[in-house]
Amino acid sequence: MGRFSEPLAGRFADLVGARAGQNAVDVGCGPGALTAVLADRLGVDQVAAIDPSESFVAALAERLPGVDVRPGTAEHLPYADQTFELAVAQLVVHFMADPVAGLAEMARVTKPGGTVAANVWDHSGSAGPLSIFWQAVRDVDPAATGESQMAGVREGHLEQLFVQAGMASPRRTTLTIEVAFDTFATWWGPYTYGVGPAGEYVTGLDDDTQAALRDRCRELLPEAPFTLQCSAWAVTATT
């Protein structure tokens, strides 16, 4: 997903107004697409990052020395109250064990007048980066559930989670990016790595069904080379 998350990170940082003089925490940082943008704009010594994956934490610490990278979860942030101007979460709310608790923790560690912000792909509509994939899955396997029911991915739900977490007047924005692919194989290959719900679904298929899914994806996509336009819901709130 780095092909999609990296351009999204720049748009997201623009939305929250990340700039020198601020400090920030990247909650659920993963391999660091957003962390790298924050470090570039704020300085490495002004950025903290946290993720439950120890391998991501180790890799990010090596990639961005100077960033305070720690293992941990959104629901139990290891920071004092009112520590950061920005508390941000890119493409992670729908993976939180308790999204409301995670967002409430983000608000807790944010200074008065600071910004809490999160984004998630539009997995419930037709604009997400995985929309074509899951459409092909439904065509081949109508019983498959996909990711459309995950927290925050349907229109308006991420705002509701912010309100439930105690934040008043959250604001929703749609962030849209474009990603180019030279070949169909470039698009399809990552699904075979077993990463994330989509990858786990693909690697759990028998060879014939996987081939049928691959062929259906090829039918639904434009002829290569092609460019996909993808959108994410983004919500911000002022503490």
PDB file of C-alpha atoms in Angstrom:
ATOM      1  CA  MET A   1       0.000   0.000   0.000  1.00  0.00           C
ATOM      2  CA  GLY A   2       3.013   2.271   0.092  1.00  0.00           C
ATOM      3  CA  ARG A   3       2.345   3.255  -3.507  1.00  0.00           C
ATOM      4  CA  PHE A   4      -0.932   4.772  -2.251  1.00  0.00           C
ATOM      5  CA  SER A   5      -0.078   5.787   1.314  1.00  0.00           C
ATOM      6  CA  GLU A   6       2.959   7.900   0.432  1.00  0.00           C
ATOM      7  CA  PRO A   7       1.123  10.452  -1.756  1.00  0.00           C
ATOM      8  CA  LEU A   8      -1.766  10.381   0.717  1.00  0.00           C
ATOM      9  CA  ALA A   9       0.640  11.291   3.523  1.00  0.00           C
ATOM     10  CA  GLY A  10       1.602  14.529   1.804  1.00  0.00           C
ATOM     11  CA  ARG A  11      -2.026  15.510   1.283  1.00  0.00           C
ATOM     12  CA  PHE A  12      -2.829  14.636   4.895  1.00  0.00           C
ATOM     13  CA  ALA A  13       0.073  16.685   6.257  1.00  0.00           C
ATOM     14  CA  ASP A  14      -1.138  19.636   4.196  1.00  0.00           C
ATOM     15  CA  LEU A  15      -4.644  19.222   5.612  1.00  0.00           C
ATOM     16  CA  VAL A  16      -3.499  19.347   9.243  1.00  0.00           C
ATOM     17  CA  GLY A  17      -1.126  22.247   8.543  1.00  0.00           C
ATOM     18  CA  ALA A  18       2.027  20.442   9.668  1.00  0.00           C
ATOM     19  CA  ARG A  19       4.824  23.000   9.854  1.00  0.00           C
ATOM     20  CA  ALA A  20       8.062  23.831  11.611  1.00  0.00           C
ATOM     21  CA  GLY A  21       7.622  24.796  15.248  1.00  0.00           C
ATOM     22  CA  GLN A  22       5.078  22.075  15.964  1.00  0.00           C
ATOM     23  CA  ASN A  23       5.534  18.613  17.414  1.00  0.00           C
ATOM     24  CA  ALA A  24       3.509  15.578  16.414  1.00  0.00           C
ATOM     25  CA  VAL A  25       2.796  11.942  17.143  1.00  0.00           C
ATOM     26  CA  ASP A  26       2.063   9.475  14.345  1.00  0.00           C
ATOM     27  CA  VAL A  27      -0.245   6.843  15.849  1.00  0.00           C
ATOM     28  CA  GLY A  28      -0.106   3.465  14.117  1.00  0.00           C
ATOM     29  CA  CYS A  29       2.833   4.648  12.043  1.00  0.00           C
ATOM     30  CA  GLY A  30       3.406   1.372  10.189  1.00  0.00           C
ATOM     31  CA  PRO A  31       6.483   1.586   7.958  1.00  0.00           C
ATOM     32  CA  GLY A  32       6.460   5.373   8.260  1.00  0.00           C
ATOM     33  CA  ALA A  33       4.920   6.973   5.167  1.00  0.00           C
ATOM     34  CA  LEU A  34       3.408   9.781   7.237  1.00  0.00           C
ATOM     35  CA  THR A  35       6.232   9.826   9.796  1.00  0.00           C
ATOM     36  CA  ALA A  36       8.733  10.653   7.067  1.00  0.00           C
ATOM     37  CA  VAL A  37       6.652  13.600   5.863  1.00  0.00           C
ATOM     38  CA  LEU A  38       6.260  14.907   9.410  1.00  0.00           C
ATOM     39  CA  ALA A  39       9.977  14.533  10.091  1.00  0.00           C
ATOM     40  CA  ASP A  40      10.776  16.477   6.932  1.00  0.00           C
ATOM     41  CA  ARG A  41       8.420  19.330   7.827  1.00  0.00           C
ATOM     42  CA  LEU A  42       8.833  19.483  11.616  1.00  0.00           C
ATOM     43  CA  GLY A  43      12.301  18.003  12.182  1.00  0.00           C
ATOM     44  CA  VAL A  44      13.046  14.511  13.446  1.00  0.00           C
ATOM     45  CA  ASP A  45      13.394  15.659  17.051  1.00  0.00           C
ATOM     46  CA  GLN A  46       9.823  16.986  16.973  1.00  0.00           C
ATOM     47  CA  VAL A  47       8.190  13.721  15.867  1.00  0.00           C
ATOM     48  CA  ALA A  48       7.112  10.669  17.848  1.00  0.00           C
ATOM     49  CA  ALA A  49       5.738   7.495  16.275  1.00  0.00           C
ATOM     50  CA  ILE A  50       4.149   4.386  17.712  1.00  0.00           C
ATOM     51  CA  ASP A  51       3.015   1.064  16.268  1.00  0.00           C
ATOM     52  CA  PRO A  52       2.193  -2.388  17.680  1.00  0.00           C
ATOM     53  CA  SER A  53       4.465  -4.090  15.128  1.00  0.00           C
ATOM     54  CA  GLU A  54       7.982  -4.387  16.529  1.00  0.00           C
ATOM     55  CA  SER A  55       9.378  -5.021  13.052  1.00  0.00           C
ATOM     56  CA  PHE A  56       7.877  -1.747  11.781  1.00  0.00           C
ATOM     57  CA  VAL A  57       9.235   0.072  14.842  1.00  0.00           C
ATOM     58  CA  ALA A  58      12.736  -1.316  14.310  1.00  0.00           C
ATOM     59  CA  ALA A  59      12.740  -0.523  10.603  1.00  0.00           C
ATOM     60  CA  LEU A  60      11.457   3.010  11.133  1.00  0.00           C
ATOM     61  CA  ALA A  61      13.981   3.716  13.892  1.00  0.00           C
ATOM     62  CA  GLU A  62      16.726   2.746  11.459  1.00  0.00           C
ATOM     63  CA  ARG A  63      15.193   4.713   8.608  1.00  0.00           C
ATOM     64  CA  LEU A  64      14.581   7.918  10.596  1.00  0.00           C
ATOM     65  CA  PRO A  65      17.119   8.176  13.432  1.00  0.00           C
ATOM     66  CA  GLY A  66      16.137  10.924  15.818  1.00  0.00           C
ATOM     67  CA  VAL A  67      12.408  10.173  15.690  1.00  0.00           C
ATOM     68  CA  ASP A  68      11.050   8.848  19.000  1.00  0.00           C
ATOM     69  CA  VAL A  69       9.733   5.507  17.749  1.00  0.00           C
ATOM     70  CA  ARG A  70       8.116   3.141  20.258  1.00  0.00           C
ATOM     71  CA  PRO A  71       6.114  -0.087  20.226  1.00  0.00           C
ATOM     72  CA  GLY A  72       2.586   0.310  21.547  1.00  0.00           C
ATOM     73  CA  THR A  73      -1.084   0.691  20.711  1.00  0.00           C
ATOM     74  CA  ALA A  74      -3.372   3.640  20.105  1.00  0.00           C
ATOM     75  CA  GLU A  75      -5.573   2.625  23.006  1.00  0.00           C
ATOM     76  CA  HIS A  76      -2.702   3.041  25.502  1.00  0.00           C
ATOM     77  CA  LEU A  77      -0.416   5.842  24.329  1.00  0.00           C
ATOM     78  CA  PRO A  78       2.739   6.138  26.488  1.00  0.00           C
ATOM     79  CA  TYR A  79       2.770   9.944  26.525  1.00  0.00           C
ATOM     80  CA  ALA A  80       1.762  12.555  29.090  1.00  0.00           C
ATOM     81  CA  ASP A  81      -1.402  14.610  28.732  1.00  0.00           C
ATOM     82  CA  GLN A  82      -1.217  17.594  26.374  1.00  0.00           C
ATOM     83  CA  THR A  83       2.161  16.726  24.848  1.00  0.00           C
ATOM     84  CA  PHE A  84       1.674  17.359  21.114  1.00  0.00           C
ATOM     85  CA  GLU A  85       0.304  20.016  18.783  1.00  0.00           C
ATOM     86  CA  LEU A  86      -0.640  17.286  16.308  1.00  0.00           C
ATOM     87  CA  ALA A  87      -1.872  13.730  16.922  1.00  0.00           C
ATOM     88  CA  VAL A  88      -2.429  11.985  13.609  1.00  0.00           C
ATOM     89  CA  ALA A  89      -3.358   8.502  12.423  1.00  0.00           C
ATOM     90  CA  GLN A  90      -3.122   7.509   8.776  1.00  0.00           C
ATOM     91  CA  LEU A  91      -4.980   4.409   7.554  1.00  0.00           C
ATOM     92  CA  VAL A  92      -5.102   2.862  11.015  1.00  0.00           C
ATOM     93  CA  VAL A  93      -8.408   3.649  12.751  1.00  0.00           C
ATOM     94  CA  HIS A  94     -10.130   0.707  11.060  1.00  0.00           C
ATOM     95  CA  PHE A  95      -7.435  -1.607  12.461  1.00  0.00           C
ATOM     96  CA  MET A  96      -7.668  -0.332  16.049  1.00  0.00           C
ATOM     97  CA  ALA A  97      -9.040  -2.843  18.548  1.00  0.00           C
ATOM     98  CA  ASP A  98     -11.148  -0.014  20.025  1.00  0.00           C
ATOM     99  CA  PRO A  99     -11.285   2.995  17.668  1.00  0.00           C
ATOM    100  CA  VAL A 100     -13.141   5.236  20.132  1.00  0.00           C
ATOM    101  CA  ALA A 101     -10.587   4.555  22.870  1.00  0.00           C
ATOM    102  CA  GLY A 102      -7.731   5.111  20.423  1.00  0.00           C
ATOM    103  CA  LEU A 103      -9.092   8.455  19.253  1.00  0.00           C
ATOM    104  CA  ALA A 104      -9.773   9.500  22.861  1.00  0.00           C
ATOM    105  CA  GLU A 105      -6.149   8.750  23.704  1.00  0.00           C
ATOM    106  CA  MET A 106      -5.022  10.863  20.771  1.00  0.00           C
ATOM    107  CA  ALA A 107      -7.118  13.745  22.116  1.00  0.00           C
ATOM    108  CA  ARG A 108      -5.675  13.249  25.604  1.00  0.00           C
ATOM    109  CA  VAL A 109      -2.078  13.701  24.461  1.00  0.00           C
ATOM    110  CA  THR A 110      -2.901  16.754  22.316  1.00  0.00           C
ATOM    111  CA  LYS A 111      -2.418  20.282  23.664  1.00  0.00           C
ATOM    112  CA  PRO A 112      -5.379  22.668  23.934  1.00  0.00           C
ATOM    113  CA  GLY A 113      -5.916  24.212  20.523  1.00  0.00           C
ATOM    114  CA  GLY A 114      -4.043  21.350  18.861  1.00  0.00           C
ATOM    115  CA  THR A 115      -5.322  19.048  16.135  1.00  0.00           C
ATOM    116  CA  VAL A 116      -6.382  15.415  16.211  1.00  0.00           C
ATOM    117  CA  ALA A 117      -6.738  13.935  12.734  1.00  0.00           C
ATOM    118  CA  ALA A 118      -7.233  10.573  11.085  1.00  0.00           C
ATOM    119  CA  ASN A 119      -7.852   9.210   7.620  1.00  0.00           C
ATOM    120  CA  VAL A 120      -9.149   5.919   6.229  1.00  0.00           C
ATOM    121  CA  TRP A 121      -9.724   4.737   2.680  1.00  0.00           C
ATOM    122  CA  ASP A 122     -13.250   4.810   1.296  1.00  0.00           C
ATOM    123  CA  HIS A 123     -13.570   1.022   1.408  1.00  0.00           C
ATOM    124  CA  SER A 124     -17.370   1.090   1.442  1.00  0.00           C
ATOM    125  CA  GLY A 125     -17.746   2.930  -1.866  1.00  0.00           C
ATOM    126  CA  SER A 126     -16.110   2.713  -5.262  1.00  0.00           C
ATOM    127  CA  ALA A 127     -13.315   5.222  -4.702  1.00  0.00           C
ATOM    128  CA  GLY A 128     -10.843   3.328  -2.501  1.00  0.00           C
ATOM    129  CA  PRO A 129      -7.605   1.790  -3.796  1.00  0.00           C
ATOM    130  CA  LEU A 130      -8.990  -1.702  -3.138  1.00  0.00           C
ATOM    131  CA  SER A 131     -12.440  -1.106  -4.643  1.00  0.00           C
ATOM    132  CA  ILE A 132     -11.701  -2.858  -7.935  1.00  0.00           C
ATOM    133  CA  PHE A 133     -10.064  -5.754  -6.111  1.00  0.00           C
ATOM    134  CA  TRP A 134     -13.048  -6.338  -3.803  1.00  0.00           C
ATOM    135  CA  GLN A 135     -15.483  -5.948  -6.708  1.00  0.00           C
ATOM    136  CA  ALA A 136     -13.627  -8.741  -8.480  1.00  0.00           C
ATOM    137  CA  VAL A 137     -13.706 -10.814  -5.284  1.00  0.00           C
ATOM    138  CA  ARG A 138     -17.497 -10.425  -5.040  1.00  0.00           C
ATOM    139  CA  ASP A 139     -17.834 -11.436  -8.689  1.00  0.00           C
ATOM    140  CA  VAL A 140     -15.822 -14.606  -8.104  1.00  0.00           C
ATOM    141  CA  ASP A 141     -16.914 -15.289  -4.513  1.00  0.00           C
ATOM    142  CA  PRO A 142     -20.270 -13.601  -3.688  1.00  0.00           C
ATOM    143  CA  ALA A 143     -20.030 -14.718  -0.048  1.00  0.00           C
ATOM    144  CA  ALA A 144     -16.832 -12.726   0.610  1.00  0.00           C
ATOM    145  CA  THR A 145     -17.270  -9.795   3.005  1.00  0.00           C
ATOM    146  CA  GLY A 146     -14.352  -7.530   2.071  1.00  0.00           C
ATOM    147  CA  GLU A 147     -13.444  -4.474   4.167  1.00  0.00           C
ATOM    148  CA  SER A 148     -16.566  -2.344   3.747  1.00  0.00           C
ATOM    149  CA  GLN A 149     -17.780  -2.890   7.319  1.00  0.00           C
ATOM    150  CA  MET A 150     -14.563  -1.884   9.063  1.00  0.00           C
ATOM    151  CA  ALA A 151     -14.594   1.103  11.405  1.00  0.00           C
ATOM    152  CA  GLY A 152     -14.606   4.517   9.758  1.00  0.00           C
ATOM    153  CA  VAL A 153     -14.542   3.415   6.122  1.00  0.00           C
ATOM    154  CA  ARG A 154     -18.122   4.338   5.232  1.00  0.00           C
ATOM    155  CA  GLU A 155     -19.194   7.927   4.729  1.00  0.00           C
ATOM    156  CA  GLY A 156     -19.758   9.777   7.998  1.00  0.00           C
ATOM    157  CA  HIS A 157     -18.659   6.978  10.317  1.00  0.00           C
ATOM    158  CA  LEU A 158     -15.202   8.356  11.079  1.00  0.00           C
ATOM    159  CA  GLU A 159     -16.810  11.605  12.242  1.00  0.00           C
ATOM    160  CA  GLN A 160     -19.134   9.622  14.492  1.00  0.00           C
ATOM    161  CA  LEU A 161     -16.145   7.909  16.085  1.00  0.00           C
ATOM    162  CA  PHE A 162     -14.545  11.299  16.801  1.00  0.00           C
ATOM    163  CA  VAL A 163     -17.735  12.475  18.505  1.00  0.00           C
ATOM    164  CA  GLN A 164     -17.963   9.267  20.546  1.00  0.00           C
ATOM    165  CA  ALA A 165     -14.362   9.885  21.612  1.00  0.00           C
ATOM    166  CA  GLY A 166     -15.410  13.237  23.065  1.00  0.00           C
ATOM    167  CA  MET A 167     -14.336  15.632  20.319  1.00  0.00           C
ATOM    168  CA  ALA A 168     -16.738  18.382  19.301  1.00  0.00           C
ATOM    169  CA  SER A 169     -17.398  19.560  15.736  1.00  0.00           C
ATOM    170  CA  PRO A 170     -15.121  17.202  13.789  1.00  0.00           C
ATOM    171  CA  ARG A 171     -14.614  18.244  10.168  1.00  0.00           C
ATOM    172  CA  ARG A 172     -14.614  15.807   7.253  1.00  0.00           C
ATOM    173  CA  THR A 173     -12.589  16.194   4.074  1.00  0.00           C
ATOM    174  CA  THR A 174     -12.085  13.906   1.102  1.00  0.00           C
ATOM    175  CA  LEU A 175      -8.452  13.435   0.092  1.00  0.00           C
ATOM    176  CA  THR A 176      -7.959  12.173  -3.462  1.00  0.00           C
ATOM    177  CA  ILE A 177      -4.728  10.953  -5.012  1.00  0.00           C
ATOM    178  CA  GLU A 178      -3.680   9.414  -8.322  1.00  0.00           C
ATOM    179  CA  VAL A 179      -1.363   6.430  -8.663  1.00  0.00           C
ATOM    180  CA  ALA A 180       0.092   5.214 -11.963  1.00  0.00           C
ATOM    181  CA  PHE A 181       0.808   1.598 -12.918  1.00  0.00           C
ATOM    182  CA  ASP A 182       2.952   0.571 -15.880  1.00  0.00           C
ATOM    183  CA  THR A 183       1.650  -3.004 -16.006  1.00  0.00           C
ATOM    184  CA  PHE A 184      -1.118  -5.147 -14.598  1.00  0.00           C
ATOM    185  CA  ALA A 185       1.516  -7.264 -12.829  1.00  0.00           C
ATOM    186  CA  THR A 186       2.705  -4.211 -10.910  1.00  0.00           C
ATOM    187  CA  TRP A 187      -0.843  -3.736  -9.608  1.00  0.00           C
ATOM    188  CA  TRP A 188      -1.572  -7.428  -8.919  1.00  0.00           C
ATOM    189  CA  GLY A 189       1.751  -8.552  -7.448  1.00  0.00           C
ATOM    190  CA  PRO A 190       1.391  -7.023  -3.967  1.00  0.00           C
ATOM    191  CA  TYR A 191      -1.870  -8.900  -3.387  1.00  0.00           C
ATOM    192  CA  THR A 192       0.054 -12.165  -3.530  1.00  0.00           C
ATOM    193  CA  TYR A 193       2.296 -11.241  -0.581  1.00  0.00           C
ATOM    194  CA  GLY A 194      -0.329 -12.083   2.042  1.00  0.00           C
ATOM    195  CA  VAL A 195      -0.286  -8.620   3.646  1.00  0.00           C
ATOM    196  CA  GLY A 196      -3.484  -7.117   5.050  1.00  0.00           C
ATOM    197  CA  PRO A 197      -7.027  -8.445   4.610  1.00  0.00           C
ATOM    198  CA  ALA A 198      -6.789  -8.413   0.811  1.00  0.00           C
ATOM    199  CA  GLY A 199      -3.466 -10.237   0.738  1.00  0.00           C
ATOM    200  CA  GLU A 200      -4.635 -12.773   3.288  1.00  0.00           C
ATOM    201  CA  TYR A 201      -7.701 -13.437   1.179  1.00  0.00           C
ATOM    202  CA  VAL A 202      -5.637 -14.023  -1.985  1.00  0.00           C
ATOM    203  CA  THR A 203      -3.093 -16.339  -0.369  1.00  0.00           C
ATOM    204  CA  GLY A 204      -5.918 -18.361   1.190  1.00  0.00           C
ATOM    205  CA  LEU A 205      -7.353 -19.265  -2.222  1.00  0.00           C
ATOM    206  CA  ASP A 206      -6.624 -22.415  -4.194  1.00  0.00           C
ATOM    207  CA  ASP A 207      -4.693 -21.931  -7.439  1.00  0.00           C
ATOM    208  CA  ASP A 208      -7.724 -22.062  -9.730  1.00  0.00           C
ATOM    209  CA  THR A 209      -9.745 -19.527  -7.726  1.00  0.00           C
ATOM    210  CA  GLN A 210      -6.759 -17.231  -7.406  1.00  0.00           C
ATOM    211  CA  ALA A 211      -6.290 -17.371 -11.173  1.00  0.00           C
ATOM    212  CA  ALA A 212      -9.991 -16.612 -11.710  1.00  0.00           C
ATOM    213  CA  LEU A 213      -9.743 -13.631  -9.378  1.00  0.00           C
ATOM    214  CA  ARG A 214      -6.624 -12.361 -11.117  1.00  0.00           C
ATOM    215  CA  ASP A 215      -8.315 -12.620 -14.506  1.00  0.00           C
ATOM    216  CA  ARG A 216     -11.438 -10.827 -13.259  1.00  0.00           C
ATOM    217  CA  CYS A 217      -9.294  -8.004 -11.857  1.00  0.00           C
ATOM    218  CA  ARG A 218      -7.577  -7.700 -15.230  1.00  0.00           C
ATOM    219  CA  GLU A 219     -10.988  -7.405 -16.915  1.00  0.00           C
ATOM    220  CA  LEU A 220     -12.135  -4.647 -14.562  1.00  0.00           C
ATOM    221  CA  LEU A 221      -8.979  -2.544 -14.800  1.00  0.00           C
ATOM    222  CA  PRO A 222      -8.121  -0.271 -17.731  1.00  0.00           C
ATOM    223  CA  GLU A 223      -5.561  -1.453 -20.252  1.00  0.00           C
ATOM    224  CA  ALA A 224      -2.022  -0.854 -18.951  1.00  0.00           C
ATOM    225  CA  PRO A 225      -0.467   1.576 -18.443  1.00  0.00           C
ATOM    226  CA  PHE A 226      -3.221   3.077 -16.323  1.00  0.00           C
ATOM    227  CA  THR A 227      -3.782   5.548 -13.502  1.00  0.00           C
ATOM    228  CA  LEU A 228      -6.138   4.996 -10.578  1.00  0.00           C
ATOM    229  CA  GLN A 229      -7.800   7.819  -8.690  1.00  0.00           C
ATOM    230  CA  CYS A 230      -8.355   6.895  -5.032  1.00  0.00           C
ATOM    231  CA  SER A 231     -10.044   8.706  -2.167  1.00  0.00           C
ATOM    232  CA  ALA A 232      -9.843   8.617   1.619  1.00  0.00           C
ATOM    233  CA  TRP A 233     -12.052  10.092   4.288  1.00  0.00           C
ATOM    234  CA  ALA A 234     -10.123  12.478   6.554  1.00  0.00           C
ATOM    235  CA  VAL A 235     -11.453  13.974   9.776  1.00  0.00           C
ATOM    236  CA  THR A 236      -9.883  16.673  11.923  1.00  0.00           C
ATOM    237  CA  ALA A 237     -10.863  18.097  15.305  1.00  0.00           C
ATOM    238  CA  THR A 238      -9.466  20.891  17.452  1.00  0.00           C
ATOM    239  CA  THR A 239      -8.873  20.088  21.115  1.00  0.00           C
TER     240      THR A 239
END
